[in-house]
Amino acid sequence: MVEPSEGSRSDIPWWIWALAGALFFTYATLSLRIHQRMLSHSFDLGIFEQIVRSYANGHLPVSEIKGPDFPILGDHFSPILALVAPVYRLWPSPMALLVVQAALIAASVLPLTLWARRALGSPAAAVIGVCYGLSWGLASGVGSDFHEWAFAVPLLACSLTALATGRMRAAVWWALPLLLVKEDLGLTVVVIGLVIARRGDRKLGITTAAVGLAGALLATMVILPAFSPSGSYDYWHWLNGSEGSEGGLTDLLYKSTIGLITPEVKISTLLLVLAPTLFLALRSPLMWIAVPTLLWRAASELSTHWGTAYHYSLVLMPIVFAAFIDALIRRNPSRSSLRRYLAGSAAITLLVLPQYPLWQLVQPATWREDPRIAVAHRLMDRIPDGATVQASNLLVPQLTNRTSASLYGWPDSRPDPQWIMVDTRVPFNQRWPLNVLQEAQALGTARAQGYLTVSSEQGFVLLKRPS
């Protein structure tokens, strides 16, 4: 077994700070470059900017993209986003959100790497820190706009580190804010409480689990329905199936058994979650904390929840790597065995790295300037601040900081906007919600209703409603 490094518990070596700083720079660079290339989306960067902008302006969050004055506290329960408001007041831009997200995710490397250093030594900690920081789940999240789950990443890293090192009360205090990140994380708090109870502090653990369950129920059964225009929590259908389906006992039995592992992409995702740890994470009780997230994703009817794209694996990465560290400590490996485990983890991390967004940073296309972007910004500059505007999906996040922007072609968008701006050259695989024919018909209808063509250049069409 490698001897732990000596020193005060508060000491963080310079190289761990350097690693966190390098990861922050990497994450921020990728996110900002995606946005500068006009590849960020209305769902979700545009929505989250409107939420944070609401908090920054001193009122409850609304999103015009979701619908006219749509109350976001009726959609998802994420009041922790109010913490971004001070940054946004200083820098009213979607880029502020992306930088905050990069900082939150990069910060999560500190507790995990420091714990690994004390228990396994500095070389092992360095390898684990790099593998965690470059893990595909974090990369997918960073490359997919901004999401509230970014707050959960450092909270989980701190909570699990405290739990594994016997600081149970600290583990609870780091876990409880998860209730303010998103409604599904209440179940994660429940499992954290159960693990604490299993480790000996039954009263604290059961109390934590009860608070987690109460928080999840309060959010989904009371707060969200109270604010929702529909009067209910709108995402139950992801678990219940499409509206109007008959369901029944047979359907329930299927979804709770075979349905959790089919189609095969669900198994592939689970294998990829565990692969960077050489499946050693399964030997740690900390891995139970990932079960709620894995279960609701597998049970969901939304296919994007099943795979490895987007942000859905963000919260899994600190859990699985904490379980990896814990499992290594429990195995008490020799130096040679530890080196083999770390080499395997590094090899898998590097093997899958080119398949995920961080690899974009070494691609020439990422740094190539598209002259159409300058045209788009020149046309958007003609839209006055505070105007109501409907725009194409990839244009919306470029407008949300200064206009009342909504998505062109989305049925819930505010009708009769003052301005319409459409990119008619969006590649086929990035078109949403309208296809080429629907978009052409919608533009024709707008012109028939009196909208005037202000400009049509490089595929961008700018229309204005007559005064």
Short mmCIF file of N, CA and C in Angstrom, two decimals, residues 136 235 237-242 259-270 293-313 432:
data_model
loop_
_atom_site.label_atom_id
_atom_site.label_comp_id
_atom_site.label_asym_id
_atom_site.label_seq_id
_atom_site.Cartn_x
_atom_site.Cartn_y
_atom_site.Cartn_z
N TRP A 136 -15.25 11.41 -19.92
CA TRP A 136 -16.22 11.69 -20.98
C TRP A 136 -17.49 12.33 -20.45
N TYR A 235 -43.07 16.42 -16.02
CA TYR A 235 -42.13 15.44 -16.55
C TYR A 235 -42.40 14.01 -16.08
N HIS A 237 -44.42 12.14 -17.42
CA HIS A 237 -44.65 11.33 -18.61
C HIS A 237 -43.36 10.68 -19.12
N TRP A 238 -42.19 11.22 -18.73
CA TRP A 238 -40.95 10.56 -19.11
C TRP A 238 -40.85 9.18 -18.48
N LEU A 239 -41.43 9.03 -17.31
CA LEU A 239 -41.40 7.73 -16.63
C LEU A 239 -42.65 6.91 -16.91
N ASN A 240 -43.79 7.59 -17.11
CA ASN A 240 -45.06 6.90 -17.32
C ASN A 240 -45.31 6.51 -18.76
N GLY A 241 -44.51 7.05 -19.67
CA GLY A 241 -44.76 6.82 -21.08
C GLY A 241 -45.53 7.96 -21.68
N SER A 242 -45.80 7.89 -22.97
CA SER A 242 -46.51 8.95 -23.65
C SER A 242 -47.91 9.08 -23.10
N GLY A 259 -37.10 -3.44 -19.35
CA GLY A 259 -37.05 -2.08 -19.88
C GLY A 259 -35.91 -1.25 -19.35
N LEU A 260 -35.34 -1.65 -18.22
CA LEU A 260 -34.21 -0.90 -17.66
C LEU A 260 -32.90 -1.19 -18.39
N ILE A 261 -32.86 -2.26 -19.15
CA ILE A 261 -31.61 -2.62 -19.84
C ILE A 261 -31.77 -2.72 -21.35
N THR A 262 -32.95 -2.38 -21.84
CA THR A 262 -33.16 -2.34 -23.29
C THR A 262 -33.71 -0.97 -23.67
N PRO A 263 -33.35 -0.44 -24.85
CA PRO A 263 -32.42 -1.02 -25.81
C PRO A 263 -30.98 -1.06 -25.29
N GLU A 264 -30.10 -1.67 -26.07
CA GLU A 264 -28.75 -1.97 -25.60
C GLU A 264 -27.93 -0.74 -25.28
N VAL A 265 -28.35 0.45 -25.77
CA VAL A 265 -27.60 1.67 -25.47
C VAL A 265 -27.54 1.91 -23.96
N LYS A 266 -28.55 1.45 -23.23
CA LYS A 266 -28.56 1.64 -21.77
C LYS A 266 -27.42 0.85 -21.12
N ILE A 267 -27.21 -0.36 -21.59
CA ILE A 267 -26.11 -1.17 -21.07
C ILE A 267 -24.78 -0.56 -21.48
N SER A 268 -24.70 -0.09 -22.71
CA SER A 268 -23.45 0.53 -23.18
C SER A 268 -23.08 1.73 -22.33
N THR A 269 -24.08 2.54 -21.99
CA THR A 269 -23.81 3.71 -21.15
C THR A 269 -23.32 3.30 -19.77
N LEU A 270 -23.97 2.30 -19.17
CA LEU A 270 -23.55 1.84 -17.85
C LEU A 270 -22.11 1.30 -17.89
N THR A 293 -29.84 8.27 -10.18
CA THR A 293 -29.67 8.88 -11.50
C THR A 293 -29.68 7.82 -12.60
N LEU A 294 -28.99 6.72 -12.36
CA LEU A 294 -28.96 5.65 -13.37
C LEU A 294 -30.36 5.06 -13.59
N LEU A 295 -31.12 4.90 -12.52
CA LEU A 295 -32.45 4.31 -12.64
C LEU A 295 -33.43 5.19 -13.39
N TRP A 296 -33.48 6.50 -13.01
CA TRP A 296 -34.48 7.32 -13.71
C TRP A 296 -34.11 7.51 -15.17
N ARG A 297 -32.83 7.53 -15.48
CA ARG A 297 -32.45 7.64 -16.89
C ARG A 297 -32.83 6.38 -17.66
N ALA A 298 -32.60 5.22 -17.06
CA ALA A 298 -32.94 3.97 -17.74
C ALA A 298 -34.45 3.80 -17.87
N ALA A 299 -35.20 4.32 -16.89
CA ALA A 299 -36.65 4.17 -16.92
C ALA A 299 -37.33 5.21 -17.81
N SER A 300 -36.62 6.25 -18.17
CA SER A 300 -37.20 7.32 -18.96
C SER A 300 -37.60 6.86 -20.36
N GLU A 301 -38.65 7.49 -20.88
CA GLU A 301 -39.06 7.22 -22.25
C GLU A 301 -38.32 8.10 -23.26
N LEU A 302 -37.54 9.08 -22.76
CA LEU A 302 -36.82 9.99 -23.65
C LEU A 302 -35.48 9.36 -24.01
N SER A 303 -35.27 9.08 -25.27
CA SER A 303 -34.09 8.33 -25.68
C SER A 303 -32.78 9.06 -25.41
N THR A 304 -32.80 10.39 -25.38
CA THR A 304 -31.56 11.12 -25.11
C THR A 304 -31.05 10.88 -23.69
N HIS A 305 -31.90 10.39 -22.80
CA HIS A 305 -31.46 10.08 -21.44
C HIS A 305 -30.65 8.79 -21.38
N TRP A 306 -30.71 7.98 -22.40
CA TRP A 306 -30.11 6.65 -22.33
C TRP A 306 -28.63 6.64 -22.68
N GLY A 307 -28.19 7.56 -23.52
CA GLY A 307 -26.84 7.51 -24.06
C GLY A 307 -25.84 8.34 -23.29
N THR A 308 -24.72 8.62 -23.93
CA THR A 308 -23.61 9.31 -23.28
C THR A 308 -23.45 10.74 -23.74
N ALA A 309 -24.36 11.21 -24.60
CA ALA A 309 -24.26 12.58 -25.08
C ALA A 309 -24.92 13.53 -24.07
N TYR A 310 -24.74 14.80 -24.32
CA TYR A 310 -25.34 15.87 -23.51
C TYR A 310 -24.80 15.86 -22.08
N HIS A 311 -25.56 16.41 -21.17
CA HIS A 311 -25.07 16.69 -19.81
C HIS A 311 -25.51 15.65 -18.78
N TYR A 312 -26.18 14.61 -19.20
CA TYR A 312 -26.86 13.73 -18.25
C TYR A 312 -25.92 12.90 -17.37
N SER A 313 -24.65 12.82 -17.74
CA SER A 313 -23.71 12.04 -16.93
C SER A 313 -22.82 12.93 -16.06
N TRP A 432 -34.13 22.30 -36.14
CA TRP A 432 -35.12 22.04 -35.11
C TRP A 432 -35.70 23.39 -34.68
#
